[in-house]
Short mmCIF file of C-alpha atoms in Angstrom, two decimals:
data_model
loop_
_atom_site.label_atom_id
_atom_site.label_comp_id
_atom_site.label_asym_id
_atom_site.label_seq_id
_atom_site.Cartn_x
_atom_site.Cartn_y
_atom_site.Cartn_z
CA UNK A 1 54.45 74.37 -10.14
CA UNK A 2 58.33 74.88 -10.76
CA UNK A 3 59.40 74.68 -14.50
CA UNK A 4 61.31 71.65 -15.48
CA UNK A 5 65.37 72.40 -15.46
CA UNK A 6 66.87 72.10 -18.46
CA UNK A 7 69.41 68.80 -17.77
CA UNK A 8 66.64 67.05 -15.51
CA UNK A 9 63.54 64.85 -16.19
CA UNK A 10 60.20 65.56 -14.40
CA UNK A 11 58.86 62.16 -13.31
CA UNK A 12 55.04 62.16 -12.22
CA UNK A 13 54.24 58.82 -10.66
CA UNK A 14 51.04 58.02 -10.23
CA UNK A 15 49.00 55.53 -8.56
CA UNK A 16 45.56 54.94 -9.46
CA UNK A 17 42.61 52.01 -7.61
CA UNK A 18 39.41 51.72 -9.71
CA UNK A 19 37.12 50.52 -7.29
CA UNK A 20 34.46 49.70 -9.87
CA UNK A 21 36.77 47.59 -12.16
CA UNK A 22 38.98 46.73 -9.06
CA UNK A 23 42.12 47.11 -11.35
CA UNK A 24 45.10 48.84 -9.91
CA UNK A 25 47.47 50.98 -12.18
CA UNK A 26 50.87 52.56 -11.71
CA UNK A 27 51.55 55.71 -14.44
CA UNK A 28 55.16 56.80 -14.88
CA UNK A 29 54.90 60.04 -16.76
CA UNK A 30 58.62 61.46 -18.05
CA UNK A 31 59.25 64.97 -19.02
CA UNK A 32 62.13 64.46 -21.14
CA UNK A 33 64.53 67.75 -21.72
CA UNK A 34 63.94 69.18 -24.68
CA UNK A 35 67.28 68.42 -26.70
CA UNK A 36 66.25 64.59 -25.92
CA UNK A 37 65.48 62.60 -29.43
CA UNK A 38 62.08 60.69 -29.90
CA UNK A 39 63.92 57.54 -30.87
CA UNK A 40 65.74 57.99 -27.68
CA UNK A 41 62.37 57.97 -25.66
CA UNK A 42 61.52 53.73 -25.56
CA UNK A 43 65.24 53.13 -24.57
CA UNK A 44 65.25 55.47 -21.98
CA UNK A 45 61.54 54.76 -20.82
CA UNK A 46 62.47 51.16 -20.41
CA UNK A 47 65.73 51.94 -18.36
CA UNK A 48 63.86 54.57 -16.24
CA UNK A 49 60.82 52.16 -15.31
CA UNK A 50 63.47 50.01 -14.24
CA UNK A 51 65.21 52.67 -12.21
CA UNK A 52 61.89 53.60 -10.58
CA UNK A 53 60.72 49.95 -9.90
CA UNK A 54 64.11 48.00 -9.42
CA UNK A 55 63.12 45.36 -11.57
CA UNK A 56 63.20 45.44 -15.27
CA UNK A 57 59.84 45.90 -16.82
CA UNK A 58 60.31 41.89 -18.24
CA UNK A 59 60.50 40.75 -14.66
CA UNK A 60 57.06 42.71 -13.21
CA UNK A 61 54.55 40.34 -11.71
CA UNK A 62 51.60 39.40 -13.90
CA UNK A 63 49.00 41.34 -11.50
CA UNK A 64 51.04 44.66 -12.35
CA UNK A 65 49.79 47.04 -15.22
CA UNK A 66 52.62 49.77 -15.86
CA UNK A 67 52.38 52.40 -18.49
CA UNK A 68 54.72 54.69 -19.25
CA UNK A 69 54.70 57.98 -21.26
CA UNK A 70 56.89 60.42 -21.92
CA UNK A 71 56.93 64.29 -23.58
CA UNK A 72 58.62 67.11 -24.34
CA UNK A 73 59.26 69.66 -21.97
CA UNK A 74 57.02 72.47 -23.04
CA UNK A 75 54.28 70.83 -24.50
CA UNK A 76 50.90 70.61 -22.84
CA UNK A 77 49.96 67.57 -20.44
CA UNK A 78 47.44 64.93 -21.99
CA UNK A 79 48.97 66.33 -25.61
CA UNK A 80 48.75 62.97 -27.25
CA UNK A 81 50.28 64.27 -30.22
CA UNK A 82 53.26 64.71 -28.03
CA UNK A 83 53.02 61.46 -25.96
CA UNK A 84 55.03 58.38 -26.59
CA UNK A 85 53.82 55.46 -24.82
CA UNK A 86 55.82 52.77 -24.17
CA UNK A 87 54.15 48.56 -23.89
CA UNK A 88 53.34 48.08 -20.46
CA UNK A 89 51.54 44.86 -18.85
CA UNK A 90 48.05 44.88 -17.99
CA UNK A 91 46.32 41.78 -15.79
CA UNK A 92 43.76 42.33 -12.74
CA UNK A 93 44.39 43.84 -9.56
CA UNK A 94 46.18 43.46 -6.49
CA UNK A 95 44.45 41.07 -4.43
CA UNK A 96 42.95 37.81 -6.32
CA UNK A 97 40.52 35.19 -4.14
CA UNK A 98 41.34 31.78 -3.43
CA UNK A 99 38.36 30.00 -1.82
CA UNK A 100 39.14 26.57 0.01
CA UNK A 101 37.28 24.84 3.11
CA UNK A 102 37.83 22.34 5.06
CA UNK A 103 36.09 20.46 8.41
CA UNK B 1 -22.83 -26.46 39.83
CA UNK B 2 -19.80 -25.08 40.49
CA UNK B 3 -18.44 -22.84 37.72
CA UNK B 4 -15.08 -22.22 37.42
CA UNK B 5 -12.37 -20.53 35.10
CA UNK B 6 -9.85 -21.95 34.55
CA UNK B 7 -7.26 -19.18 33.69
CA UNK B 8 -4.03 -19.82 32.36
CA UNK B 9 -1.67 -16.74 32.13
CA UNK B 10 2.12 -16.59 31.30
CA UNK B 11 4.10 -13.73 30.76
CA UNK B 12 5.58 -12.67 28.03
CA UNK B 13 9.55 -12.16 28.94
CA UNK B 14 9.94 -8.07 28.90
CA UNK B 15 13.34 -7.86 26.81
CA UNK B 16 16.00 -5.37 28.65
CA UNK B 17 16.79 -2.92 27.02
CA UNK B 18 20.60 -1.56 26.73
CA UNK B 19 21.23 2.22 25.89
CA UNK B 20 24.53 3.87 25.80
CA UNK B 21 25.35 7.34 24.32
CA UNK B 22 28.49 8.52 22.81
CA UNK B 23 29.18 11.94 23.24
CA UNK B 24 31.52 14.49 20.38
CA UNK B 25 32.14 17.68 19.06
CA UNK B 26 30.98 18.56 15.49
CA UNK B 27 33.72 21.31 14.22
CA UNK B 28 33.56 23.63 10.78
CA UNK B 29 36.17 25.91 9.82
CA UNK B 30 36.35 27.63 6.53
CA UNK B 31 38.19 30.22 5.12
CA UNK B 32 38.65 32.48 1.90
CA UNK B 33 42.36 33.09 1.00
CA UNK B 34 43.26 36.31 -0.58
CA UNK B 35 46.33 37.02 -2.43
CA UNK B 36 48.28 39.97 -1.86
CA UNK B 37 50.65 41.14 -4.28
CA UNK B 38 52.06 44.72 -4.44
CA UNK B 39 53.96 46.42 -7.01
CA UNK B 40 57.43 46.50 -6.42
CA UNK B 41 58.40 50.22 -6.13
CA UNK B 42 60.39 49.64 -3.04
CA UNK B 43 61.52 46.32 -2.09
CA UNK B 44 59.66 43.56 -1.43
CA UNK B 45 60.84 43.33 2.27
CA UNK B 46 60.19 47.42 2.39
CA UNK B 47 56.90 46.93 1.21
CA UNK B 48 55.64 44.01 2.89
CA UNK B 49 56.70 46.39 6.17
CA UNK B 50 54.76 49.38 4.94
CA UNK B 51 51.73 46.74 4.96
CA UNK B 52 51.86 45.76 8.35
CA UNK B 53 52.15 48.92 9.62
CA UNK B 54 49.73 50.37 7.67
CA UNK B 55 46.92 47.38 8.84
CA UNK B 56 48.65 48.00 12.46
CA UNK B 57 47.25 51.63 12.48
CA UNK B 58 44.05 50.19 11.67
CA UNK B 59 43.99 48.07 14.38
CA UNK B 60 45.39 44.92 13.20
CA UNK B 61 46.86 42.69 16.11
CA UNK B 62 50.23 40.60 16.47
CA UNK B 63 49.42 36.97 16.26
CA UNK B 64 52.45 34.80 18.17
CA UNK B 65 53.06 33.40 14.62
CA UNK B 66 53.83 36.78 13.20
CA UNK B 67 51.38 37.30 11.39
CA UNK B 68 48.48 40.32 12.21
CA UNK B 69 44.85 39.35 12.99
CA UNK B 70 41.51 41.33 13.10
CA UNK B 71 38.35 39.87 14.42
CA UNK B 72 34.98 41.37 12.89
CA UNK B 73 31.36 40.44 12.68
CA UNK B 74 32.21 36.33 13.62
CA UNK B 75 35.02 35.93 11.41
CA UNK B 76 39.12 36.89 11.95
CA UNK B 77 41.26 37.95 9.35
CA UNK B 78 44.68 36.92 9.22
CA UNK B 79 47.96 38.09 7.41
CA UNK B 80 50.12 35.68 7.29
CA UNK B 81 53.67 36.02 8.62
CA UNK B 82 55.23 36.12 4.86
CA UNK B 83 52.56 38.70 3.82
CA UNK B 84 51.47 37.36 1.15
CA UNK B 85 47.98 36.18 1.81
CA UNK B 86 45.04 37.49 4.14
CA UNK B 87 42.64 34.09 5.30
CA UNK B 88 39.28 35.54 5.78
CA UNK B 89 38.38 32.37 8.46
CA UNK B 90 35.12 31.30 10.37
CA UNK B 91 34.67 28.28 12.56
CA UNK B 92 31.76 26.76 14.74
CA UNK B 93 31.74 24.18 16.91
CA UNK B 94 29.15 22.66 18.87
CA UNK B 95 28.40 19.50 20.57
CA UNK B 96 26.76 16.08 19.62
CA UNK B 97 25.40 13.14 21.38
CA UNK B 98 24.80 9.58 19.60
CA UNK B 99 22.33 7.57 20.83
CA UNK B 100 22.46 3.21 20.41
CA UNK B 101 20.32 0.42 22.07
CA UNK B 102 20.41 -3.34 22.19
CA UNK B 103 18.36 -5.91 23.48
CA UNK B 104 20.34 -7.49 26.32
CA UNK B 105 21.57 -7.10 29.31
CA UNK B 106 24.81 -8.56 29.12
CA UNK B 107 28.54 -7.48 27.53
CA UNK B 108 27.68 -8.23 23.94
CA UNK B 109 24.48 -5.83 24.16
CA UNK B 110 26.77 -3.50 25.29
CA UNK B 111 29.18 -3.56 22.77
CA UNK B 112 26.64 -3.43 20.32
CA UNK B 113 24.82 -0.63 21.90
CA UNK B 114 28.19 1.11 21.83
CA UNK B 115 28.57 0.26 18.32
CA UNK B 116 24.92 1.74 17.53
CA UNK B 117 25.76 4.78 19.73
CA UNK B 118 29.15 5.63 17.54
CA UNK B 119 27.48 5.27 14.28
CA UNK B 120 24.52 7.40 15.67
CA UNK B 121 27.28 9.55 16.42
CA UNK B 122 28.72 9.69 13.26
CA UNK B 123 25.34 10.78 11.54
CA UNK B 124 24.52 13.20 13.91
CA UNK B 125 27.50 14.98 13.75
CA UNK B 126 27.87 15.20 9.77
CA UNK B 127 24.18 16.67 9.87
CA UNK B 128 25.54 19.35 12.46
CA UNK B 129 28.30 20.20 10.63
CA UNK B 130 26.04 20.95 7.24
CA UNK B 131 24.37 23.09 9.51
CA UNK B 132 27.37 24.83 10.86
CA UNK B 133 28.99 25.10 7.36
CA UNK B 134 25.93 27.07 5.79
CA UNK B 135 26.47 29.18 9.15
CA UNK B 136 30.50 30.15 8.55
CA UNK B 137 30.00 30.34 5.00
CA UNK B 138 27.59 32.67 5.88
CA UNK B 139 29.42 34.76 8.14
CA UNK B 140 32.47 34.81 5.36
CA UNK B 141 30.06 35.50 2.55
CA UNK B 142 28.60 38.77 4.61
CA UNK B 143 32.27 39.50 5.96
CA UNK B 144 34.28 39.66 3.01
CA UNK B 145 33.42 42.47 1.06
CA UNK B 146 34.08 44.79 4.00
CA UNK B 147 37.47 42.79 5.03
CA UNK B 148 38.26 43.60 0.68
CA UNK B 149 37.54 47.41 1.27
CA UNK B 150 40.03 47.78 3.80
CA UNK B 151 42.50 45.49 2.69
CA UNK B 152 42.53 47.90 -0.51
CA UNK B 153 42.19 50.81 1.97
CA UNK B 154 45.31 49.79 3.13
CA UNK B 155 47.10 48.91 -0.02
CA UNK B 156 45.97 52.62 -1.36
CA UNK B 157 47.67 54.07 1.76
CA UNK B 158 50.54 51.79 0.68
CA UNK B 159 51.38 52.69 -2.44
CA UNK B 160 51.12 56.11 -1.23
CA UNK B 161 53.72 56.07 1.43
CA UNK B 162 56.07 53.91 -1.43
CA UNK B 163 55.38 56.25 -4.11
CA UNK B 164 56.75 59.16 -1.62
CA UNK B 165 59.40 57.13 -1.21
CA UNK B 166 60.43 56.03 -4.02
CA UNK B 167 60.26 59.79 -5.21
CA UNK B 168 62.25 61.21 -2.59
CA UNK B 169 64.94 59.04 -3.35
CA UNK B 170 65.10 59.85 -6.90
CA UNK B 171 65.25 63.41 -6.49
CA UNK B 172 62.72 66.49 -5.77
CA UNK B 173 59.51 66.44 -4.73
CA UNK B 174 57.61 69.15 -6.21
CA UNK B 175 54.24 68.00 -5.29
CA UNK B 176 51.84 65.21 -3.88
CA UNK B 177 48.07 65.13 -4.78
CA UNK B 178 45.57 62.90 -3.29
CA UNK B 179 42.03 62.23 -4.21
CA UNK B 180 39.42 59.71 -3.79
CA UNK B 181 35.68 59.04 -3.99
CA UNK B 182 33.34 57.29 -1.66
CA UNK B 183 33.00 53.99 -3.66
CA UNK B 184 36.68 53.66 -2.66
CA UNK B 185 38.62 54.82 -5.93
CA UNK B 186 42.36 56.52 -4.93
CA UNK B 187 44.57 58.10 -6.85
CA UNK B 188 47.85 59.76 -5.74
CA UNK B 189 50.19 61.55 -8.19
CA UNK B 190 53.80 62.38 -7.14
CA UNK B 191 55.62 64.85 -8.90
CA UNK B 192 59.59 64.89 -9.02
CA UNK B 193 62.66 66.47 -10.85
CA UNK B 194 64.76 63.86 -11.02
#
């Protein structure tokens, strides 16, 4: 895999189903450059996530769990040491049962 | 010496008898609604798009309303023309007779035969239509948890085509990785130097 440039972000998005829980999750993962402060990292995780989705991270539907991370170019992946994790929302899954019937 | 009976007979008047039948159709449909809501990476109109072309690859159908349709094992799934819902529907329909009698030959027997008939009519058909409903609900019961599978099937494939999107657009794609398992968990990660 190419090295991150210096003045731009690796983004991983992922997209994961659990098919035993049925609960659907979207991970942004940022790979910030390196002269980027900590303190800088919630701001900018907040305005990316909205970038990414085109809605701010307020206005996501309940059913959407969003979780966003972000670390320093350099450091290992799944460092948590180096991880800062921004509040995301968390409800059920994508597709929710409404059972009617009629004669 | 001269014997003799003496027998006195009368008959009884034999009552007529008025039948008339009423004939109807005893109907069930029922349905399971689910909702479909997908994560906004593109926009909504984008995404809604990527749905019914992903279901159209898997053999979903245009319905004149707009919506797509898929018929399986007695049921039909439906995605509604805003697609936002899938109906997971099952119907039955079979016909009923009502039977009613009065004694009489003349119009008020008839009415009231009639009257007997439609009520018969009534019963009959609610009884059918237990029956029917403990058929569809059936059929819906033993449906759905396939119709679920590929409705996620098709949301996994998706978010996939959405994430590629939305990655492209924000700069360059280093990588895509897919993986899955056969009780249906997906996962697709999308790398991207934005």
């Amino acid at each position: 895999m190419k090295e991150a440039r210096a003045d731009r972000r690796r983004v991983t998005l992922r997209y994961r189903h659990d098919e035993v829980t049925a609960r659907s999750v979207l991970v942004i993962d940022v790979e910030s450059p390196e002269d980027e402060m900590p303190h800088e990292h919630k701001q900018d995780l907040k305005s990316l996530a909205a970038e990414v989705l085109g809605v701010p991270i307020e206005a996501l539907p309940a059913e959407v769990e969003v979780r966003l991370r972000s670390r320093h170019a350099g450091h290992h992946e799944g460092d948590p040491e180096h991880e800062h994790e921004a509040e995301g929302q968390r409800v059920e899954g994508p597709a929710r049962a409404a059972v009617t019937s009629r004669s | 010496m001269a014997c003799g009976l003496l027998l006195e007979a009368g008959w009884e008047g034999v009552a007529r008898l008025r039948t008339e039948r009423e004939k109807g159709t005893a109907h069930v449909e029922d349905e399971v609604r689910l909702q479909v809501t997908l994560l906004p990476l593109l926009d909504e109109g984008r995404m809604r798009a990527l749905l019914r072309e992903t279901l159209k690859a898997a053999g979903w159908a245009e319905t004149a309303d707009g919506g797509l349709s898929k018929s399986e094992g007695g049921v039909t799934a439906s995605l509604t023309p805003d697609g936002r819902e899938v109906v997971i529907r099952a119907s039955a329909t079979v016909e009923v007779e009502g039977v009613g009698r009065a004694q009489g030959d003349d119009e008020d027997a008839a009415r009231e035969a009639q009257r007997a008939a439609k009520a018969d009519l009534a019963r009959v058909t609610a009884q059918a239509q237990e029956g029917l409903r403990a058929k569809t609900l059936g059929e819906i019961a033993a449906a759905e948890p396939g119709l679920r599978a590929a409705l996620q099937t098709a949301l996994n494939r998706v978010y996939r085509e959405a994430l590629e999107e939305k990655a492209r657009s924000m700069g360059e794609v280093e990588s895509i990785q897919e993986k899955g398992d056969a009780r249906g968990s997906y996962e697709v990660t999308i790398t991207v130097q934005a």
